Amino acid sequence: MIIRTAQEQDLPGFLGLASQVEHWFGPMVADPGFTRAVRQSIGTGTALVASEESSSGLLGAVLFGAAPPVHHVHWLVVTDGARGRGVGSALLSDAFRRWVRGPATVEVVTFGADHPGAVASGARVFYERLGFTPAEPAAPGPEGGSRQVYRRHVP
């Protein structure tokens, strides 16, 4: 697996990943705001992608907000077929290596405990395994489902 900074030609891959999770996050593929956010992250160098050497398709991607001392995982998606293979962990590990210098805090908004995607996606367990802890509730997602902030302190 290769983790690298995203480039403009990765935009279709981002949209492909987004299409796989729209049932949890609401419409993104046709949303010009989502495309703008991806392009902005690519332009600032804060978007990373994971791929296999032998394939042009993306295994996963992350949009990261590097604004010390509080950083944000804005969006992290791993394709269905690659979940559980360390892709998400590798993306975040690379993001931390590139942009996070302690003392710092990294925050992500993920599914609330009662959201159907909380278990099906494995997101909450994923973040907890990486040292994030549940914090305050966040505003509902665009589809109306509950959300919660998860936070990780970096010494």
Short mmCIF file of C-alpha atoms in Angstrom, two decimals:
data_model
loop_
_atom_site.label_atom_id
_atom_site.label_comp_id
_atom_site.label_asym_id
_atom_site.label_seq_id
_atom_site.Cartn_x
_atom_site.Cartn_y
_atom_site.Cartn_z
CA MET A 1 0.00 0.00 0.00
CA ILE A 2 1.17 3.52 -0.84
CA ILE A 3 0.12 6.62 1.09
CA ARG A 4 0.73 9.85 -0.80
CA THR A 5 -0.43 13.43 -1.06
CA ALA A 6 -3.54 13.64 -3.21
CA GLN A 7 -3.40 15.27 -6.62
CA GLU A 8 -6.08 16.78 -8.85
CA GLN A 9 -6.34 13.54 -10.88
CA ASP A 10 -7.47 11.78 -7.66
CA LEU A 11 -10.76 13.72 -7.61
CA PRO A 12 -12.72 10.92 -9.36
CA GLY A 13 -11.37 8.50 -6.74
CA PHE A 14 -12.61 10.76 -3.94
CA LEU A 15 -16.03 10.88 -5.59
CA GLY A 16 -16.02 7.09 -5.92
CA LEU A 17 -15.26 6.71 -2.22
CA ALA A 18 -17.93 9.28 -1.36
CA SER A 19 -20.54 7.36 -3.36
CA GLN A 20 -19.95 4.33 -1.14
CA VAL A 21 -20.86 6.20 2.06
CA GLU A 22 -23.59 8.62 0.98
CA HIS A 23 -26.18 6.47 2.75
CA TRP A 24 -24.45 7.44 6.03
CA PHE A 25 -23.31 10.99 5.27
CA GLY A 26 -25.85 12.31 2.81
CA PRO A 27 -25.24 13.39 -0.79
CA MET A 28 -21.66 14.31 -1.59
CA VAL A 29 -20.90 13.24 -5.15
CA ALA A 30 -23.26 15.80 -6.71
CA ASP A 31 -22.58 18.44 -4.04
CA PRO A 32 -20.34 21.20 -5.41
CA GLY A 33 -19.35 22.07 -1.83
CA PHE A 34 -17.84 18.62 -1.33
CA THR A 35 -15.91 18.83 -4.59
CA ARG A 36 -14.69 22.30 -3.60
CA ALA A 37 -13.55 21.01 -0.19
CA VAL A 38 -11.62 18.14 -1.79
CA ARG A 39 -9.99 20.47 -4.33
CA GLN A 40 -9.10 22.94 -1.58
CA SER A 41 -7.49 20.17 0.52
CA ILE A 42 -5.60 18.92 -2.52
CA GLY A 43 -4.42 22.48 -3.22
CA THR A 44 -3.17 23.00 0.33
CA GLY A 45 -1.56 19.55 0.44
CA THR A 46 -3.73 18.33 3.33
CA ALA A 47 -5.43 15.49 1.46
CA LEU A 48 -3.88 12.03 1.48
CA VAL A 49 -4.81 8.93 -0.49
CA ALA A 50 -4.03 5.25 -0.12
CA SER A 51 -3.64 3.00 -3.14
CA GLU A 52 -2.10 -0.28 -4.12
CA GLU A 53 0.99 -0.15 -6.31
CA SER A 54 -0.67 -2.23 -9.00
CA SER A 55 -3.93 -0.27 -9.16
CA SER A 56 -5.00 3.24 -9.98
CA GLY A 57 -8.08 2.99 -7.75
CA LEU A 58 -8.09 4.44 -4.26
CA LEU A 59 -8.33 2.25 -1.16
CA GLY A 60 -9.04 5.26 1.03
CA ALA A 61 -8.57 8.97 1.52
CA VAL A 62 -8.45 11.57 4.26
CA LEU A 63 -9.00 15.33 4.34
CA PHE A 64 -7.00 16.69 7.27
CA GLY A 65 -7.09 20.12 8.86
CA ALA A 66 -3.66 21.04 10.13
CA ALA A 67 -4.21 24.09 12.36
CA PRO A 68 -2.06 23.68 15.48
CA PRO A 69 -2.64 23.08 18.29
CA VAL A 70 -6.06 21.62 17.32
CA HIS A 71 -6.18 19.50 14.18
CA HIS A 72 -9.24 17.99 12.49
CA VAL A 73 -9.92 14.83 10.56
CA HIS A 74 -12.47 16.37 8.22
CA TRP A 75 -13.23 13.24 6.21
CA LEU A 76 -11.83 9.72 6.22
CA VAL A 77 -13.23 6.93 4.06
CA VAL A 78 -11.90 3.49 3.22
CA THR A 79 -13.46 1.49 0.41
CA ASP A 80 -15.66 -1.42 1.48
CA GLY A 81 -13.24 -4.07 0.23
CA ALA A 82 -10.26 -2.61 2.10
CA ARG A 83 -11.83 -2.05 5.53
CA GLY A 84 -10.09 -3.94 8.31
CA ARG A 85 -6.79 -4.05 6.39
CA GLY A 86 -5.08 -1.10 8.10
CA VAL A 87 -5.79 1.49 5.39
CA GLY A 88 -7.47 4.01 7.69
CA SER A 89 -4.79 3.58 10.34
CA ALA A 90 -2.06 4.09 7.75
CA LEU A 91 -3.72 7.27 6.46
CA LEU A 92 -4.02 8.76 9.94
CA SER A 93 -0.52 7.66 10.92
CA ASP A 94 0.87 9.45 7.88
CA ALA A 95 -1.23 12.57 8.60
CA PHE A 96 0.01 12.64 12.21
CA ARG A 97 3.61 12.20 11.04
CA ARG A 98 3.29 15.06 8.54
CA TRP A 99 1.31 17.64 10.50
CA VAL A 100 0.85 16.95 14.21
CA ARG A 101 3.45 18.18 16.69
CA GLY A 102 2.69 17.87 20.38
CA PRO A 103 1.32 19.12 22.49
CA ALA A 104 -1.73 19.02 20.27
CA THR A 105 -5.25 17.72 19.98
CA VAL A 106 -6.79 15.91 17.03
CA GLU A 107 -10.57 15.93 16.70
CA VAL A 108 -12.95 14.05 14.46
CA VAL A 109 -16.73 14.04 14.29
CA THR A 110 -18.12 10.55 13.80
CA PHE A 111 -21.39 8.72 14.27
CA GLY A 112 -23.26 8.97 17.54
CA ALA A 113 -23.70 5.71 19.44
CA ASP A 114 -27.31 5.36 18.26
CA HIS A 115 -26.56 5.92 14.55
CA PRO A 116 -26.97 2.82 12.32
CA GLY A 117 -23.56 3.54 10.80
CA ALA A 118 -21.84 3.47 14.19
CA VAL A 119 -21.62 -0.31 14.20
CA ALA A 120 -21.87 -1.06 10.49
CA SER A 121 -18.96 1.24 9.59
CA GLY A 122 -16.87 0.38 12.63
CA ALA A 123 -15.93 4.08 12.88
CA ARG A 124 -16.28 4.47 16.63
CA VAL A 125 -14.25 1.35 17.40
CA PHE A 126 -11.69 2.38 14.78
CA TYR A 127 -11.08 5.76 16.42
CA GLU A 128 -11.06 4.29 19.93
CA ARG A 129 -8.38 1.78 18.90
CA LEU A 130 -6.27 4.71 17.71
CA GLY A 131 -6.48 6.42 21.09
CA PHE A 132 -9.38 8.79 20.45
CA THR A 133 -11.95 9.15 23.23
CA PRO A 134 -15.64 10.06 22.92
CA ALA A 135 -16.39 13.67 23.83
CA GLU A 136 -19.39 15.96 23.44
CA PRO A 137 -22.25 15.44 20.98
CA ALA A 138 -21.96 17.26 17.66
CA ALA A 139 -24.59 18.66 15.32
CA PRO A 140 -26.56 15.99 13.41
CA GLY A 141 -25.23 14.89 10.04
CA PRO A 142 -26.82 16.02 6.77
CA GLU A 143 -28.99 12.89 6.74
CA GLY A 144 -30.22 13.74 10.26
CA GLY A 145 -28.24 11.07 12.14
CA SER A 146 -26.51 11.71 15.44
CA ARG A 147 -22.83 12.67 15.59
CA GLN A 148 -20.21 12.82 18.32
CA VAL A 149 -16.82 14.45 18.66
CA TYR A 150 -13.90 12.12 19.32
CA ARG A 151 -10.65 13.62 20.57
CA ARG A 152 -7.05 12.45 20.88
CA HIS A 153 -4.42 14.35 22.84
CA VAL A 154 -0.87 14.18 21.57
CA PRO A 155 1.81 14.95 24.18
#
